[in-house]
């Protein structure tokens, strides 16, 4: 199997282009976020004190499929219907936000092209080492975010918070974890590689969005409880964030379960046992148990809300730990990292 | 749970009668059981399980990486023995780890049995009757239909195909439909939790009755037979396996081949084998040809044979001064996985020696380094893993190998203490390519004949593995159903055209005048899921006509799940 090195290098160019475009998109979203206060009087303490439950009244899935942009319920004002306030012309924040989304789409296109090019150069699925794995996970995260956005455009203001971890991960992927295009060791020549790693990539990417939503939920709920962290008043209401986190996790959990099972099937064929408590397996198991705990917590009295969100954040922390620490520091059978 | 153990403090009181004791014990037991099987306990136990497994991510485990554990002992001479005392190196077999998961699974059983029972009952139970006031529901719509109620009802029933539907009549000719969908969600949940149990049982059976054994076999037609522990170099039996009564089968390894890339990394390797199962052995039938490759074990009769490693065995022929010859090839150990530079010790007893004393003066060992592709030059190093230009840097020792001392010694080396004591002496050092010979001072000639390859074969036996796979698939199906299906209810109330006083009116108090039936719809999603709003709107469009707006002013939306409802919906 030959590797097309120049093509692989072109993939790197695409990778950095995507990263640059994401950074720009994040800046635009940051401006959007910064402008929200001036265009929408949300930070005033009087309205900020409205309990989330009230604001949440109209927040659930808008009926009839017609989604109102900048859903008034997302600010801390009572729903527009009850105040009769006239709708303002499209605010500057919205223009910046839309540009941010457009750039995010562009970045995702470059990002996708990068993976296609790397895969073509190496004649295999483009997630054979950690650099490519991180690239693939972040792409799934961005795509998952765009899917959320297409359903709930009013969540656009979260853009900056979703792109931030994407950019950080990509930066680490492009530096610390960077690996030249290369074929993989024989144990990785398996269609189970494609299946197992693809599932792991998809679920990790979606869990990234869930993790971001839970972090924001925690910040926002601090604000709701005692008025601190005033900037979080510009975030969507706490229970909207909670719901985004839950739905993303509910989609990702079965995929993660599948990834673990597929990994076990692969391990059975490659190493002679389906489970052997290799450090990577152990950490995957821990993450799985924690996410199961999160789903449990959301239906356990006294655990909903902040505690559950904290569990979700811990779950994502374990996923990141699994990616970085286990691959780089602990050595196991997963001769996968391909670093150095 | 209202019963508590009432023992008034500081007052002696009458001694509790045996009957009371019994009752209190019963209450205690019941409370403990209830506590153990509560969601909260399950949650705590789940977190404990994650926590208990955590050291396994940092600290090497004896099972998967025994060498790393040894290295850890060297690196942390004080800490390691302490950790070893509490079983950290065998974490997943420790009593405390087992305690956590056993408690969790007891809790699971206690929680699952009543839930399954409830499940079966609710699947059989009729649907919930139409609420009196449909306009209070999160999804609501009303309209009129020119047809008479029976036709409207029939149309609705057709539309609700796939739903669990009950038709009920109310006074005044009012007809209703209660429809439910999504019971599979709960089924999925129960299937998921049951599969977890099945999975655990399967794993346990594997740990009890399974075994793993490794053996090195020369890839020159040599045979390995699964006859017992002694056939293996290492053998890891399950708790109920004593190494007798293993399923008989034999594997002959004929040839090994590997492909390497220019940089020396392996692309693939495979061994050509012939194998005989119990029936073939019994009947003496010819063995079946097969291949074992990375990721492709040999599978037959529930046996699995893996190719886990390979290496080289230089073959030497020693011609003793009296003309006696001995030929031997035993495995040398690769010390560099990219170039396959190997080290080893090929040991010979001099033939015709009768006394132990003489034997201890005449034993020979050929040690040193083997390079499959030698760099050439005095110091032998390897540049490539394939045997393109093999060379041995041989150190020959003569004397007492110490094999009779009762002390185990590595097959890859000699006992250095024998050398230190001067009982084993280096008598020659020379680089040899195949065909070359070196001669010792006493006239003994040692020829490097050729290079053989060996394979490391692993036999894995796990009678429950297929059951574990089935449980895992059921688990996956269950969790997917449980997390993607929405439980939802849909109600239709059809009221015939009003004809006089006292006639029924819609629930929000408006009386529908004129001809045609008045139709009211209501919907409730019972789980925390998006999308019922859209489905309800489609149902409304189909049943009431496309352009009719939903009545009642409240926008159709997802409802708060029941359990949040109970708690006032605080997030
Ligand atoms: C053995 C470890 C366990 C794991 C890994 C686990 C995992 C899960 C997961 C992932 C869910 C979410 C799926 C869903 O919402 O349907 C769930 C739900 C649930 N589990 Fe478990 N579970 C375990 C043990 C238990 C135990 C011991 C109980 C009983 C106390 C229990 C009771 C429930 C219930 C009632 C739900 C449904 C919650 C709902 O309707 O949202 N589970 N479990």
Short mmCIF file of C-alpha atoms in Angstrom, two decimals, chain A residues 1 3 53 56-65 151 182-190 217 221 238-239 242-243 246-247 249-251 253-255 257-259 261 265-279 282-283 285-290 292-307 311 318 321 325-326 330-331 333, chain B residues 39-40 42-47 49-51 53-58 61 63-65 68 91-92 97 185 192-193 196 199 202-203 206-207 212 261 265-269 293-297 299 304 306-308 458 460 462 464-465 468-469 472-473 475-476 479-480 482-484 528-531 533-534 537 540 555-561 563-564 567 569-571:
data_model
loop_
_atom_site.label_atom_id
_atom_site.label_comp_id
_atom_site.label_asym_id
_atom_site.label_seq_id
_atom_site.Cartn_x
_atom_site.Cartn_y
_atom_site.Cartn_z
CA UNK A 1 0.00 0.00 0.00
CA UNK A 3 1.01 6.48 0.52
CA UNK A 53 -39.51 27.89 34.39
CA UNK A 56 -39.30 28.20 29.47
CA UNK A 57 -43.02 28.26 29.03
CA UNK A 58 -42.82 28.75 25.31
CA UNK A 59 -39.44 27.29 24.78
CA UNK A 60 -40.32 23.77 23.87
CA UNK A 61 -40.29 22.62 20.32
CA UNK A 62 -42.14 25.28 18.40
CA UNK A 63 -45.30 23.91 16.89
CA UNK A 64 -46.14 23.59 13.25
CA UNK A 65 -42.55 23.29 12.22
CA UNK A 151 -33.72 22.64 13.90
CA UNK A 182 0.84 6.58 6.75
CA UNK A 183 -0.69 3.17 6.56
CA UNK A 184 -1.57 1.47 9.81
CA UNK A 185 -0.15 -1.57 11.56
CA UNK A 186 -1.55 -4.96 10.52
CA UNK A 187 -3.84 -5.24 13.51
CA UNK A 188 -5.64 -2.19 12.20
CA UNK A 189 -6.26 -3.71 8.77
CA UNK A 190 -9.79 -4.67 9.41
CA UNK A 217 -26.29 24.80 31.64
CA UNK A 221 -28.09 27.77 36.44
CA UNK A 238 -31.35 26.66 31.40
CA UNK A 239 -33.88 24.02 30.50
CA UNK A 242 -30.55 20.85 29.46
CA UNK A 243 -32.68 19.51 26.68
CA UNK A 246 -30.04 15.31 26.88
CA UNK A 247 -31.04 14.84 23.27
CA UNK A 249 -26.52 12.32 24.70
CA UNK A 250 -29.56 10.19 23.95
CA UNK A 251 -28.50 10.03 20.30
CA UNK A 253 -25.19 6.86 23.82
CA UNK A 254 -26.44 4.00 21.64
CA UNK A 255 -23.76 4.86 19.09
CA UNK A 257 -22.52 1.51 23.04
CA UNK A 258 -22.20 0.20 19.53
CA UNK A 259 -18.66 1.51 19.28
CA UNK A 261 -19.34 -3.56 21.23
CA UNK A 265 -15.72 -7.81 18.37
CA UNK A 266 -12.57 -6.48 16.80
CA UNK A 267 -10.51 -7.27 19.90
CA UNK A 268 -11.83 -10.81 19.83
CA UNK A 269 -10.55 -11.24 16.29
CA UNK A 270 -7.27 -9.40 16.80
CA UNK A 271 -6.15 -10.21 20.32
CA UNK A 272 -7.95 -13.41 21.22
CA UNK A 273 -10.39 -12.01 23.77
CA UNK A 274 -13.33 -9.66 23.50
CA UNK A 275 -12.49 -7.77 26.65
CA UNK A 276 -9.23 -7.58 28.53
CA UNK A 277 -9.24 -4.37 30.55
CA UNK A 278 -6.62 -2.76 28.43
CA UNK A 279 -6.35 0.90 29.61
CA UNK A 282 -11.16 0.46 30.80
CA UNK A 283 -11.56 4.14 30.10
CA UNK A 285 -16.06 1.44 29.98
CA UNK A 286 -15.82 4.20 32.58
CA UNK A 287 -17.15 6.76 30.12
CA UNK A 288 -19.99 4.43 29.20
CA UNK A 289 -20.93 3.90 32.83
CA UNK A 290 -20.86 7.62 33.51
CA UNK A 292 -25.46 5.61 31.69
CA UNK A 293 -25.39 7.38 35.05
CA UNK A 294 -26.28 10.64 33.35
CA UNK A 295 -29.30 9.10 31.63
CA UNK A 296 -30.32 7.56 34.95
CA UNK A 297 -29.78 10.79 36.81
CA UNK A 298 -32.17 12.59 34.55
CA UNK A 299 -34.97 10.35 35.73
CA UNK A 300 -33.98 10.17 39.37
CA UNK A 301 -35.64 12.57 41.77
CA UNK A 302 -33.11 14.93 43.26
CA UNK A 303 -30.56 14.34 40.53
CA UNK A 304 -32.06 16.21 37.63
CA UNK A 305 -30.68 19.51 36.62
CA UNK A 306 -27.33 20.55 37.96
CA UNK A 307 -26.15 17.20 39.26
CA UNK A 311 -22.28 14.06 35.40
CA UNK A 318 -13.40 11.11 30.51
CA UNK A 321 -8.94 11.95 28.82
CA UNK A 325 -3.92 10.76 28.28
CA UNK A 326 -4.45 7.11 27.50
CA UNK A 330 -0.38 5.01 29.12
CA UNK A 331 0.64 2.30 26.74
CA UNK A 333 -2.53 -2.79 23.13
CA UNK B 39 -33.07 4.50 41.41
CA UNK B 40 -30.94 6.62 43.68
CA UNK B 42 -28.57 2.33 41.44
CA UNK B 43 -27.17 5.68 40.45
CA UNK B 44 -24.72 5.80 43.32
CA UNK B 45 -23.61 2.25 42.54
CA UNK B 46 -23.09 3.17 38.90
CA UNK B 47 -20.81 6.01 39.93
CA UNK B 49 -18.47 1.29 39.55
CA UNK B 50 -16.91 3.98 37.39
CA UNK B 51 -14.78 5.11 40.31
CA UNK B 53 -12.59 0.99 37.60
CA UNK B 54 -10.64 4.23 37.43
CA UNK B 55 -7.28 2.98 38.79
CA UNK B 56 -7.33 0.46 35.95
CA UNK B 57 -6.82 3.32 33.54
CA UNK B 58 -3.60 4.44 35.20
CA UNK B 61 -2.92 -4.74 35.07
CA UNK B 63 -3.91 -9.72 33.01
CA UNK B 64 -3.29 -7.66 29.88
CA UNK B 65 0.23 -6.40 30.60
CA UNK B 68 4.24 -3.39 32.56
CA UNK B 91 -8.25 -4.64 40.00
CA UNK B 92 -11.07 -6.30 38.13
CA UNK B 97 -14.67 -4.30 42.60
CA UNK B 185 -39.81 2.28 24.54
CA UNK B 192 -31.65 -3.35 27.80
CA UNK B 193 -31.47 -3.97 31.52
CA UNK B 196 -27.00 -6.31 31.05
CA UNK B 199 -24.10 -10.14 29.65
CA UNK B 202 -22.12 -14.76 30.08
CA UNK B 203 -18.92 -13.06 31.13
CA UNK B 206 -16.48 -17.46 30.37
CA UNK B 207 -14.32 -16.64 33.38
CA UNK B 212 -6.24 -19.19 27.21
CA UNK B 261 6.83 -2.16 3.98
CA UNK B 265 6.68 -1.90 9.41
CA UNK B 266 4.67 -5.06 8.94
CA UNK B 267 1.86 -5.02 6.45
CA UNK B 268 0.51 -8.48 7.10
CA UNK B 269 1.44 -11.86 8.36
CA UNK B 293 -3.63 -14.32 9.99
CA UNK B 294 -3.77 -11.19 12.07
CA UNK B 295 -7.42 -10.44 12.76
CA UNK B 296 -8.33 -13.80 11.25
CA UNK B 297 -8.09 -16.58 13.79
CA UNK B 299 -12.22 -21.05 14.11
CA UNK B 304 -10.23 -20.27 18.30
CA UNK B 306 -4.76 -16.99 16.97
CA UNK B 307 -1.49 -15.89 15.51
CA UNK B 308 -0.16 -13.40 18.03
CA UNK B 458 -2.82 -18.59 21.25
CA UNK B 460 -8.74 -19.17 23.38
CA UNK B 462 -14.77 -19.42 25.95
CA UNK B 464 -20.13 -18.39 26.59
CA UNK B 465 -18.72 -16.08 23.99
CA UNK B 468 -22.23 -12.70 25.30
CA UNK B 469 -22.46 -11.47 21.73
CA UNK B 472 -24.62 -7.38 23.60
CA UNK B 473 -26.74 -7.14 20.49
CA UNK B 475 -28.53 -4.63 24.79
CA UNK B 476 -27.86 -2.42 21.80
CA UNK B 479 -31.06 0.92 24.42
CA UNK B 480 -31.72 2.20 20.90
CA UNK B 482 -35.51 3.00 24.65
CA UNK B 483 -33.79 6.22 23.70
CA UNK B 484 -35.37 6.86 20.32
CA UNK B 528 -38.81 13.81 27.21
CA UNK B 529 -38.54 13.77 23.46
CA UNK B 530 -38.77 16.27 20.69
CA UNK B 531 -40.96 15.99 17.71
CA UNK B 533 -45.55 18.55 18.10
CA UNK B 534 -44.85 17.85 14.47
CA UNK B 537 -49.73 18.58 13.58
CA UNK B 540 -54.40 17.16 12.92
CA UNK B 555 -49.00 26.48 20.61
CA UNK B 556 -48.54 22.79 20.24
CA UNK B 557 -45.36 21.83 21.97
CA UNK B 558 -43.61 19.06 23.70
CA UNK B 559 -44.96 18.45 27.06
CA UNK B 560 -42.95 18.20 30.16
CA UNK B 561 -42.27 14.55 30.87
CA UNK B 563 -41.66 12.73 36.10
CA UNK B 564 -40.69 16.35 35.74
CA UNK B 567 -41.58 17.59 40.58
CA UNK B 569 -40.62 20.83 36.44
CA UNK B 570 -37.68 22.36 38.17
CA UNK B 571 -34.66 21.82 36.00
#
